[in-house]
XYZ file of C-alpha atoms in Angstrom:
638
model
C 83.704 98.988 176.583
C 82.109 96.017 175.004
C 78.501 97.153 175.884
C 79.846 100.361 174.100
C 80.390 98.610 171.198
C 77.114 96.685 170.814
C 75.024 100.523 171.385
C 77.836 101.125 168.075
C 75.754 98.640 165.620
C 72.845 100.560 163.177
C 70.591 97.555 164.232
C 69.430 95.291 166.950
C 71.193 91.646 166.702
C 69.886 88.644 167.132
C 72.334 85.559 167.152
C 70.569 82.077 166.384
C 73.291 80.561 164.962
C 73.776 76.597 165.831
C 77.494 76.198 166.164
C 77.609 72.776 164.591
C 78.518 70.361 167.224
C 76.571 67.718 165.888
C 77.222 68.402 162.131
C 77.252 64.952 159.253
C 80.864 63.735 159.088
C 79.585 62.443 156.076
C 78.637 65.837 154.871
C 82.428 66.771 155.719
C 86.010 66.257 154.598
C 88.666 66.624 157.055
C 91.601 68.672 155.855
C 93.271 69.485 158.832
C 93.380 69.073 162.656
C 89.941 69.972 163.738
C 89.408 71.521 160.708
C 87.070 70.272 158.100
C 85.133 71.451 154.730
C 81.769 71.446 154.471
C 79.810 70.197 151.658
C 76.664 71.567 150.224
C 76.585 74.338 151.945
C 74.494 77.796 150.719
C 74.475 81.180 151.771
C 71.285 83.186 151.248
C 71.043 87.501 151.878
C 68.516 88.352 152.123
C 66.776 85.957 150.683
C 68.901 85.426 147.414
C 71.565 83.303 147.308
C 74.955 84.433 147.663
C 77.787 83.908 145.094
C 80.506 82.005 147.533
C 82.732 79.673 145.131
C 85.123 78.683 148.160
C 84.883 76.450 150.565
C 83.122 76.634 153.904
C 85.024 75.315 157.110
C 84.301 74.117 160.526
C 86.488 73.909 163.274
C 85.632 72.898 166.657
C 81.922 73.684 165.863
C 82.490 76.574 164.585
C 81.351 77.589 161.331
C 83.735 79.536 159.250
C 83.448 81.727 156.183
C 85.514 83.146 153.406
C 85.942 87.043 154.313
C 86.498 88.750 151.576
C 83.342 86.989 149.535
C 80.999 87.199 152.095
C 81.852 90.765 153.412
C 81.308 91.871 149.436
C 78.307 90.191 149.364
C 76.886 92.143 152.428
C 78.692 95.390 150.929
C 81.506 95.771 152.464
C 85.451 97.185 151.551
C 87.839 94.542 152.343
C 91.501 94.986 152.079
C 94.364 92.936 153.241
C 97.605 94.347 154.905
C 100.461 90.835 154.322
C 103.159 92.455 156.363
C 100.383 92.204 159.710
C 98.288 89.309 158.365
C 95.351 91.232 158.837
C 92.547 91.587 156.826
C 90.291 95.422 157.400
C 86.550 95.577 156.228
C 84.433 98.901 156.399
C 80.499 98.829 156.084
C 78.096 101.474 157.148
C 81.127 103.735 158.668
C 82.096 100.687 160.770
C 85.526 99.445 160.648
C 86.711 95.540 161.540
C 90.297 94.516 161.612
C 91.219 90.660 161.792
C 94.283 89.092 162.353
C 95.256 85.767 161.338
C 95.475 83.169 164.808
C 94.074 86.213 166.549
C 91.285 85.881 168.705
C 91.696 89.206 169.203
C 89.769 91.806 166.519
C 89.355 95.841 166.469
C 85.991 96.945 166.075
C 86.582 100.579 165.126
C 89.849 100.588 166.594
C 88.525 98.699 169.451
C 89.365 95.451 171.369
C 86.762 92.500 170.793
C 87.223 88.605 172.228
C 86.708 86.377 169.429
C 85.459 82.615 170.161
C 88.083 81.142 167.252
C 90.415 82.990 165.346
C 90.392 83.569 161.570
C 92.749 81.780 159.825
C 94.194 80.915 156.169
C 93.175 77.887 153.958
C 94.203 78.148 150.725
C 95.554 81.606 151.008
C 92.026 83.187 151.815
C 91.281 84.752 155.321
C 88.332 82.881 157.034
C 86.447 83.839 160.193
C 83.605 82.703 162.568
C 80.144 83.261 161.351
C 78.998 84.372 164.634
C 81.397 87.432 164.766
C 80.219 88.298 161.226
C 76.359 88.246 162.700
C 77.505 90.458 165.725
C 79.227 93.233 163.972
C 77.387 93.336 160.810
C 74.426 94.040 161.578
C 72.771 91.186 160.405
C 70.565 88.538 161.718
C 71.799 85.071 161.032
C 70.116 81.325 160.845
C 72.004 77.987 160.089
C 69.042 75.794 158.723
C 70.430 72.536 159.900
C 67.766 70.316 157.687
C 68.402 72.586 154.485
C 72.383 72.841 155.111
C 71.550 76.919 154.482
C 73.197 79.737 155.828
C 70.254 82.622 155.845
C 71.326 86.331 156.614
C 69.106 89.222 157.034
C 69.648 92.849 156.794
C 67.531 94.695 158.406
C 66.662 97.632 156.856
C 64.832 100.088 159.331
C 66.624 102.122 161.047
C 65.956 100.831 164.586
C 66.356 102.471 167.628
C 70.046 103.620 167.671
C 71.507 106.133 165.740
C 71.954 105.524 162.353
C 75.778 104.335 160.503
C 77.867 107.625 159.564
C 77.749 107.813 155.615
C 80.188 109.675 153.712
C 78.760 113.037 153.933
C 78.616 115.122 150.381
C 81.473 118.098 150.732
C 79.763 121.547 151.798
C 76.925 120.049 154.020
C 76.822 122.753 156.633
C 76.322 120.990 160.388
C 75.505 122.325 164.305
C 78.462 121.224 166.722
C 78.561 120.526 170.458
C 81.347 120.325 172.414
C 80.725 119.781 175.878
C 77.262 121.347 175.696
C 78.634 124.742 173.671
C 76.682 124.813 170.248
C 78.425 126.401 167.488
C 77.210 126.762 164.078
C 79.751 125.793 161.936
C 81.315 127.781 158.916
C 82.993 124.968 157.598
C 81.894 121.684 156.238
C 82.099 118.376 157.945
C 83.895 115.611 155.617
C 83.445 112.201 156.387
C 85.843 109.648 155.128
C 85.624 105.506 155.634
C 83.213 106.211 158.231
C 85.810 108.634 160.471
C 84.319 112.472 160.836
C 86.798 114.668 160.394
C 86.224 118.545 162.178
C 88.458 121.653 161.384
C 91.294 121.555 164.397
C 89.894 125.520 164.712
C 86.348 123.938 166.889
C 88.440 122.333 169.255
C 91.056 124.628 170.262
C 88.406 128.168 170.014
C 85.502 126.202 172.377
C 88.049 123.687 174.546
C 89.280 125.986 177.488
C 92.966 126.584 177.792
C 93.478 125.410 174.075
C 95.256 126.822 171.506
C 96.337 125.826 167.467
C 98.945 127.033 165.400
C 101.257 126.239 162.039
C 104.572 124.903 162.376
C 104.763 124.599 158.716
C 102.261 125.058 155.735
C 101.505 121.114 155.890
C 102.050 120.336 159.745
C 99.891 122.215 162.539
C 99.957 121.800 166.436
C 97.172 122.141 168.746
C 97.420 121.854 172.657
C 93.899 120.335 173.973
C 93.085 119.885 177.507
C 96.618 119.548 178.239
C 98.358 117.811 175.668
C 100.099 118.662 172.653
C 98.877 116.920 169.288
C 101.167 117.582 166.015
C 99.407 116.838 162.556
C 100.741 116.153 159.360
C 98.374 116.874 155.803
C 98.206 113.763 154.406
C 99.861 111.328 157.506
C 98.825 109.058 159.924
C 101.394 109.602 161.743
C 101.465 112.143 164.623
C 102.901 113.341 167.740
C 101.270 113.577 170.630
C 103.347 115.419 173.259
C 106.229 115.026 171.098
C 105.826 111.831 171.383
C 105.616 109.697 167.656
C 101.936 107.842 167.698
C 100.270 105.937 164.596
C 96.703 105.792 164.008
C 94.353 104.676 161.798
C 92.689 108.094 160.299
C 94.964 110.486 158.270
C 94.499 114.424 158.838
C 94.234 116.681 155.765
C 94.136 120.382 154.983
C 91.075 121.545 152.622
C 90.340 125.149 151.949
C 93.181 126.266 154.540
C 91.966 124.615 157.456
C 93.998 121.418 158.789
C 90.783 118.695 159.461
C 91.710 116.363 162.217
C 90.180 113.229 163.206
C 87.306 113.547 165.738
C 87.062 110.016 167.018
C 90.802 110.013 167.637
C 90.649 113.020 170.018
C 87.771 111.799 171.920
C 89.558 108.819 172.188
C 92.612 110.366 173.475
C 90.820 112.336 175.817
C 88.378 110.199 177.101
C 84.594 111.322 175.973
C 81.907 110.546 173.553
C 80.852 111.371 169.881
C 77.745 111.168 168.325
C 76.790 112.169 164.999
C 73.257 112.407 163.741
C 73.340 112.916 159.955
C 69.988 113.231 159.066
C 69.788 116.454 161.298
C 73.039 117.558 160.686
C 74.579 117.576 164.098
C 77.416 116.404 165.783
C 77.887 116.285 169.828
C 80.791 115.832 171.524
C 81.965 115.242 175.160
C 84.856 115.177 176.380
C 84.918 113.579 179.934
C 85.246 115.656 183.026
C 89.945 114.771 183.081
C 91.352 117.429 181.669
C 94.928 117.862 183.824
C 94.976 120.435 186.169
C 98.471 121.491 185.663
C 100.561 122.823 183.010
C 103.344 120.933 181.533
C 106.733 122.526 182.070
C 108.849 123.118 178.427
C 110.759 120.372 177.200
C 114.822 121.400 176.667
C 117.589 119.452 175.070
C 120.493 118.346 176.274
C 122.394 116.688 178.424
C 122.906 117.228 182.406
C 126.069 116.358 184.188
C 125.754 112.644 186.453
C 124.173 113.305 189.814
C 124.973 111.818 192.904
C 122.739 109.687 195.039
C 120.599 111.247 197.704
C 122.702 110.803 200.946
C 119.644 108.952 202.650
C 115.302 109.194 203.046
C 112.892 108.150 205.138
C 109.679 106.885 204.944
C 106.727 109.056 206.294
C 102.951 109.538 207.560
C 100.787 106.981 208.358
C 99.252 106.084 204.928
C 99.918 102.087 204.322
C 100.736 101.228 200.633
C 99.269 98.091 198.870
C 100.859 97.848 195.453
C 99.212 95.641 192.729
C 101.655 95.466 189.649
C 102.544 91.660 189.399
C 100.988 90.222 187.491
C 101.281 93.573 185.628
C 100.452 90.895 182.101
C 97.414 89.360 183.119
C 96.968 85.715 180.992
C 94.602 82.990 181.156
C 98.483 80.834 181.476
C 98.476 82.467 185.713
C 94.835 81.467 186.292
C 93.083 78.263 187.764
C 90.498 79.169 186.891
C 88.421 82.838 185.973
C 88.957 84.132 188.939
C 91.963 85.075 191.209
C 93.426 87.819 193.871
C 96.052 89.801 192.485
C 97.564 90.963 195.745
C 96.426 91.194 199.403
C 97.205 92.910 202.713
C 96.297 91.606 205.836
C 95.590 93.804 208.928
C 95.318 93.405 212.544
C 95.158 96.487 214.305
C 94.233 98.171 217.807
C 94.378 102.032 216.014
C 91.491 104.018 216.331
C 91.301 104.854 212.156
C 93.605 102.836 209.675
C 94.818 104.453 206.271
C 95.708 102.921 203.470
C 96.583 103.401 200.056
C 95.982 100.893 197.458
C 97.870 100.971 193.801
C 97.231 99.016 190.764
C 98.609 98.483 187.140
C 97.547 95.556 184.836
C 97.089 95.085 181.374
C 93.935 92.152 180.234
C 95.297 89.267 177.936
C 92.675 86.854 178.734
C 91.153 87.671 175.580
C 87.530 88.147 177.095
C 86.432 91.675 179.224
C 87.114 91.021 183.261
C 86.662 93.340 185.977
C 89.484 94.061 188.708
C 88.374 94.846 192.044
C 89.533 96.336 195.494
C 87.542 94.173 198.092
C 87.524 94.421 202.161
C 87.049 91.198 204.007
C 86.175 91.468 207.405
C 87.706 88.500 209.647
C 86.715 90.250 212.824
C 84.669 87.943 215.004
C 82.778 90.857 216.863
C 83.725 93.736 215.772
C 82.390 96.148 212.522
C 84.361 97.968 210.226
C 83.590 101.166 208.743
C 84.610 103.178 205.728
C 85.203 106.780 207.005
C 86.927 107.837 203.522
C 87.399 106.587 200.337
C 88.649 108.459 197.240
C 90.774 107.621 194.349
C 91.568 107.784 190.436
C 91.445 105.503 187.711
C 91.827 105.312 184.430
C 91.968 102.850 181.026
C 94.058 102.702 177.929
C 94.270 100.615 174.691
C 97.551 102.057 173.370
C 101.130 102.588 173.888
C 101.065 106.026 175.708
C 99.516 104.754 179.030
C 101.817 107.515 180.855
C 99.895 110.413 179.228
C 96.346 109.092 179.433
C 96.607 107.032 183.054
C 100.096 107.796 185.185
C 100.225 111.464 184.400
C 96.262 111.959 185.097
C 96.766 110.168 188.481
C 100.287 111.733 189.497
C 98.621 115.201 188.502
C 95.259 114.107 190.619
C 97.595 113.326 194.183
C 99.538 116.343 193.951
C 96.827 118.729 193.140
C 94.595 116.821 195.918
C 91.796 116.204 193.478
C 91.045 112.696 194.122
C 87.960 112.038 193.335
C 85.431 110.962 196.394
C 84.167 107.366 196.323
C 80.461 105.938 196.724
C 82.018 103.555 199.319
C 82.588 106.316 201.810
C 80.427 105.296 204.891
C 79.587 101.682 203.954
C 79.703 99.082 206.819
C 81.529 96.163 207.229
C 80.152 93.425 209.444
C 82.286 90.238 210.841
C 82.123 87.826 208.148
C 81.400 89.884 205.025
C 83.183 91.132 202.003
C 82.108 94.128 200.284
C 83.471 95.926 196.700
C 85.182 99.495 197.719
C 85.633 100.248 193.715
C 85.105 98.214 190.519
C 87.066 98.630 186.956
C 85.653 96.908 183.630
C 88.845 95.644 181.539
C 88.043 95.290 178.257
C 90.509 92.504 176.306
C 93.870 94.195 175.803
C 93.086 96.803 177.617
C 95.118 98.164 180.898
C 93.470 99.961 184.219
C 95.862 102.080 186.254
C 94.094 103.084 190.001
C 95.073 104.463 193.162
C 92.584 104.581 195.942
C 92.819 106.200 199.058
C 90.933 104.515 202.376
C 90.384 104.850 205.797
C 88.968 102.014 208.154
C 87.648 102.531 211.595
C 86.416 100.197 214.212
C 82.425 100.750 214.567
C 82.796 99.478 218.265
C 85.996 100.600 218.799
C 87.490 97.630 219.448
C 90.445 95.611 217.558
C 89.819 95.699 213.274
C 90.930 92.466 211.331
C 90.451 92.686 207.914
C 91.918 91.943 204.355
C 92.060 94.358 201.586
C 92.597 92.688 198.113
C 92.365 93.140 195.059
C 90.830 90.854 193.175
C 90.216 89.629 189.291
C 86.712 88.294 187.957
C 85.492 86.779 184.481
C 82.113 86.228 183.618
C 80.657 88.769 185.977
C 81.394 86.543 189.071
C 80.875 87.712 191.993
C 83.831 89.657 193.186
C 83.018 89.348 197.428
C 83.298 85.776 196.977
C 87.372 85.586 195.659
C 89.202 84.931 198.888
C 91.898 83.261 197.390
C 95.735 83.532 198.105
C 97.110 85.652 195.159
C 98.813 84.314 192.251
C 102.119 83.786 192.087
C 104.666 86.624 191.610
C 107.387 87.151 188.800
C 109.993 88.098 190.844
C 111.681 89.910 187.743
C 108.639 92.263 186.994
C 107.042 94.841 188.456
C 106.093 94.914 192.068
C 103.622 93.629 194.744
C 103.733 93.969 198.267
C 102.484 96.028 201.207
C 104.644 98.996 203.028
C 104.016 100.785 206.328
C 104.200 104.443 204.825
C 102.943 105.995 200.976
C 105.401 108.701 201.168
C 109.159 109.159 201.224
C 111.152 112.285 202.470
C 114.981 113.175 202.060
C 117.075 116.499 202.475
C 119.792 116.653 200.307
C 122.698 118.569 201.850
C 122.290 122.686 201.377
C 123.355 124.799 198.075
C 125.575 128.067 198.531
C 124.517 130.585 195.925
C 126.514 131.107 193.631
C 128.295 127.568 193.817
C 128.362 125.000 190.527
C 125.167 122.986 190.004
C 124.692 119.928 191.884
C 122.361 117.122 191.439
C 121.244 114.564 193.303
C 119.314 110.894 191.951
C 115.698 109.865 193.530
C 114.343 106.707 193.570
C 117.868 105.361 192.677
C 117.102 102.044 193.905
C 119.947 102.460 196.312
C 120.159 104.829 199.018
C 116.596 105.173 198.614
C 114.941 101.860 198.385
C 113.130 100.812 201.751
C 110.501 99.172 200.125
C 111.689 95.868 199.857
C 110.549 92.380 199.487
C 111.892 91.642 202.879
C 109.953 94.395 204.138
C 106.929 94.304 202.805
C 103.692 93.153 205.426
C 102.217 90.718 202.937
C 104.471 88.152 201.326
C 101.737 85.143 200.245
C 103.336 83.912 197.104
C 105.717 85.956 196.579
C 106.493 89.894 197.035
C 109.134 91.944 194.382
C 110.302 95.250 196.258
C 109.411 98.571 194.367
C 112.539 100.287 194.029
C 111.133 102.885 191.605
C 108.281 103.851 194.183
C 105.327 103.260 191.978
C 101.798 105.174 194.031
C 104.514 106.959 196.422
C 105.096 110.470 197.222
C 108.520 111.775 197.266
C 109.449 114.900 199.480
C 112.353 116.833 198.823
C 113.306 119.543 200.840
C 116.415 121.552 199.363
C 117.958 124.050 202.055
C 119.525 127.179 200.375
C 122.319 129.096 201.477
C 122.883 132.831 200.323
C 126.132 134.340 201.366
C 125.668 137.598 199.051
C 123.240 139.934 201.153
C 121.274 140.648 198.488
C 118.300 138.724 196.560
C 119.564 135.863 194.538
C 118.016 133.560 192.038
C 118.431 129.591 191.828
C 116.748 127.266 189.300
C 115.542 123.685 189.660
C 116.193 121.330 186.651
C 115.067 117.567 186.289
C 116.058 115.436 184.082
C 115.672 111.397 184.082
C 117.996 108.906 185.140
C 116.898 105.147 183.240
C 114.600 105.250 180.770
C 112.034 107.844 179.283
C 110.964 109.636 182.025
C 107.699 111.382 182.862
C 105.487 112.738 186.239
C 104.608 115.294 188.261
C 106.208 117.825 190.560
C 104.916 120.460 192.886
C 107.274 122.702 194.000
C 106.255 125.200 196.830
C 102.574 124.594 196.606
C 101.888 124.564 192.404
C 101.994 121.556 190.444
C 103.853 121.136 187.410
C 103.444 118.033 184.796
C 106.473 116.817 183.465
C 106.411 115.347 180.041
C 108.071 112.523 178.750
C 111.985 112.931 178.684
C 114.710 111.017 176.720
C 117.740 110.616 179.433
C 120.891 112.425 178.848
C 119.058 113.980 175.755
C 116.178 115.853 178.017
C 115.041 117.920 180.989
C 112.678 120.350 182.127
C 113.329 123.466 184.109
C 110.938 124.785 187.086
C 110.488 128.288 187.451
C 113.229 130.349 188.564
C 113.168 130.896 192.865
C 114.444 134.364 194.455
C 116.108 133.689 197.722
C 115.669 136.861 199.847
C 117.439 136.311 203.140
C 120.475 134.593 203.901
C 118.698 130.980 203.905
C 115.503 129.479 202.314
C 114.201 125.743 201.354
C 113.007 125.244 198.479
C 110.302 122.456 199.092
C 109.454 119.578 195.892
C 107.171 116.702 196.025
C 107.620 114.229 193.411
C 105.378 111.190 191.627
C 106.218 109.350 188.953
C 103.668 108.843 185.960
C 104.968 104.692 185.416
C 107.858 103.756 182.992
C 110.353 101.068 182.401
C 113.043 102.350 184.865
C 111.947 105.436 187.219
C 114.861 107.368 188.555
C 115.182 110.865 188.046
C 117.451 114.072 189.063
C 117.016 117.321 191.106
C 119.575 119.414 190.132
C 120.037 123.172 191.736
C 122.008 126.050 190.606
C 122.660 129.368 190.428
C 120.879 132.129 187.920
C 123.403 134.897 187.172
């Protein structure tokens, strides 16, 4: 994501900024811990000097710079929001958000490490001068001898694509979406650098998409499987009637409601490029789209459901969970690297399977990449990969069940896993190889599950440890054969189970009896994967009661005393907090969306029971939440 961002600037950057760590005390006053002002200091653009009446700081070797007078120096919109302490600047359609004691900025709406964070002196925002020469385009020299700040602009426009302009109303562009090209009717508007596209091209050229009014100001539009409510005029918006904020603000001109482009694309996962001087914009969305339909959303309450008499675990698949840390800080590191969770494995079986599970969020404040590594310990025998496929995906905001645990639930059920370049690779005794590699961008969280199957190349006894593993500074990842870090036995879970699936039967329904319902993943009668039983318990293991990467069976005999065809109903509803996942039920998959409990549930399609018995067959996985259970309740459709 942060190479992404660099391809973003107009122009090629070169930093030669010296960072001051041999600066003139003399030349300084100190006015605060590390902190001083520096004197005689100019600032030339260009080669004419800049206006800057306050001070210039240094902290730590750092040179820092008044925001708001430098930025309108260099042309750029600065405003200042006090409630968040951040200060937002837009040049050349690019948009920078700082925080004050942030290292943390948003580079059109995305994550970016900074080296210091801005602060205020004297109630103006200041920042480091080497952010300001990697995001605005600039190329910056600190003449040590002639105490001179020099900036250039480059002009030309490079090799990249040129910065988005506001575009003059009624300019008449060529789309493409996913390789379609449509020649537009309608005009593209550009505002603050966001392109804004009548909702119409998305839902006539996106298969199975659609776009209607709810109101005259408020219009809905289902894309590639989600449902995205705007408002004319409103930042705010639903997305699966779920409330979500952004930055851009959808508006109706001419009849048609214009949404934000970069949003979606966002949302979706994809790319956007718009070339103004030929009056074309493509776009891409990436290959996810969900493969199931999301069942309709009711309201109201269901009655309290018992727990499931008993289950079982099932199959053969192992299950390596790596949720704990699900926060990862530089405050659980010793350094920048460090194994996250591990499974050990000695085993005399022809083919091992295993299915590895991950969930974690970057605070480190700098990109990292997470890793699922096999060591070999074997001191004879090879190990091969026969199999490897999996899912993964990435997310910057507060819907992570939509845009990774639904995507990945919907993938397992559906069997659409996607195959793995690690397939067929060989292990020898003594080495470590990658099986699949995630970039993390700061603040940004990876959700994966990866399916894998080991054999012995000799056929004789396998030893080997799967991990996965954490790396800063592109370190190499084969190398981290450390325990892992230590738990938090009150979060999430980490461990290693014998089976990736669960089964129960809950006891038969008579037609025409009251509705019954029954709670999964209750953490109760249900919960065999505990920290007792896990394989790998190295610094710690937490049990996973709410059977995060798991498959639940549910088989649900019928009986129907009336002779004749009769019709039952399957309703689910969640148990702790908002629920969401998918469920397949007799072969189809069905996505559930998020559901407020004892305000929410979702009906599967009606079931005819022609004989005197049936079983209606469900398998269940949860899409990630706060507290997982959920309900299966049965009854009767007069």
């Amino acid at each position: 994501m942060i190479k992404r961002i660099k391809a973003l600037c107009v122009l090629v950057i070169v930093v030669l900024v010296a960072l001051f760590s041999n600066f003139n005390v003399s030349a300084a006053t100190l006015v605060g811990k590390d902190l001083y002002t520096m004197k005689n200091v100019s600032i030339e653009i260009n080669g004419k000097k800049a206006s800057i009446k306050s001070s210039i700081l240094n902290k730590k070797g750092h040179l820092l710079l008044p925001m708001r007078e430098l930025y309108e120096a260099l042309g750029a919109q600065v405003s200042w929001d006090p409630k968040k302490k951040t200060a937002s600047s837009i040049r050349n359609g690019k948009r920078v958000d700082l925080t004050i004691n942030s290292k943390t900025a948003k580079v059109d709406g995305v994550s970016v490490s900074m080296e210091v964070a801005p602060l205020l002196y004297k109630n103006r925002t200041y920042f480091p001068l080497r952010f300001a020469s990697e995001n605005f385009d600039g190329i910056v020299v600190w003449n040590e001898g002639k105490q001179k700040v020099e900036i250039t602009l480059d002009q030309s426009n490079g090799s990249n694509p040129p910065p988005t302009p506001n575009v003059p109303e009624g300019e008449k562009y060529t789309l493409y979406i996913n390789n379609q090209k449509i020649m537009m009717d309608d005009p593209v508007i550009i505002k603050e650098g966001r392109t804004y596209i009548p909702a119409k091209y998305f839902y006539n050229y996106v298969e199975d998409s659609s776009g209607l009014w709810v109101s005259d100001r408020v219009f809905e539009m289902l894309l590639a499987g989600l449902s995205f409510q705007f408002t004319d005029g409103s930042n705010n918006i639903l997305v699966n009637q779920e409330p979500v904020s952004i930055d851009e603000k959808p508006f109706i001109k001419s009849g048609e409601m214009y949404v934000p482009a970069p949003f979606l694309v966002k949302a979706l996962g994809g790319n956007l490029r718009n070339l103004v001087d030929r009056k074309e914009i493509y776009i891409t969305f990436n290959d996810y789209m969900f493969y199931s339909e999301f069942l309709e959303k009711q309201e109201g309450s269901t009655p309290k459901p018992q727990y499931i008499p008993n289950a079982q675990l099932e199959g053969s698949r192992n299950l390596l969970v790596s949720d704990n840390p699900e926060k990862i800080n530089a405050y659980m590191l010793y350094g920048t690297t460090a194994t996250l969770s591990m499974q050990e494995v000695q085993s005399t079986t022809a083919t091992n399977e295993h299915r590895v599970f991950g969930w974690h969020l970057n605070e480190l404040g700098t990109k990292a990449k997470i890793a699922i590594t096999i060591q070999n310990i074997s001191d004879t025998n090879s190990i091969k990969i026969t199999n490897s496929k999996g899912l993964a995906k990435t997310s910057d905001n507060s819907w992570i069940t939509y845009n990774v645990g639904l995507p990945i639930a919907d993938s397992v059920l559906n069997g659409k896993l996607k195959n793995s370049e690690s397939t067929g690779i060989v292990i020898n005794p003594g080495e470590t190889k990658v099986i699949e590699a995630y970039d993390l961008a700061p603040e940004f969280l990876v959700g994966f599950l990866q399916d894998i199957d080991i054999s012995s190349v000799n056929g004789g006894n396998s030893k080997y440890i799967i991990r996965t593993v954490l790396a800063q500074n592109d370190e190499d990842l084969t190398k981290v054969h450390s325990d892992p870090i230590s738990t938090d036995r009150y979060a999430h879970p980490r461990g290693a189970w014998p089976q990736s699936t669960l089964k129960t039967e809950i006891p038969a329904y008579t037609v025409g009896t009251p509705e019954v319902g029954y709670n999964l993943s209750n953490g109760q009668t249900d919960h065999l994967l505990t920290a007792e039983n896990s394989l790998s318990t190295i610094n710690g293991s937490v049990g996973n009661p709410g059977h995060f990467g798991m498959t639940y069976k549910v088989s649900i005999p019928i009986v129907n005393p009336t002779g004749s065809p009769a019709k039952v109903k399957i309703v689910l509803a969640g148990r702790g907090g908002l629920y969401s996942g998918a469920v397949k039920m007799n072969g189809k998959v069905h996505l559930i969306p998020t559901l407020k409990p004892s305000q929410e549930y979702v009906e599967l399609p009606e079931y005819t029971v022609s004989g005197s018995s049936d079983t209606i067959n469900l398998e269940i996985m949860h899409a990630g939440g706060a507290n997982l259970p959920v309900a299966v309740y049965v009854e009767s459709v007069e």
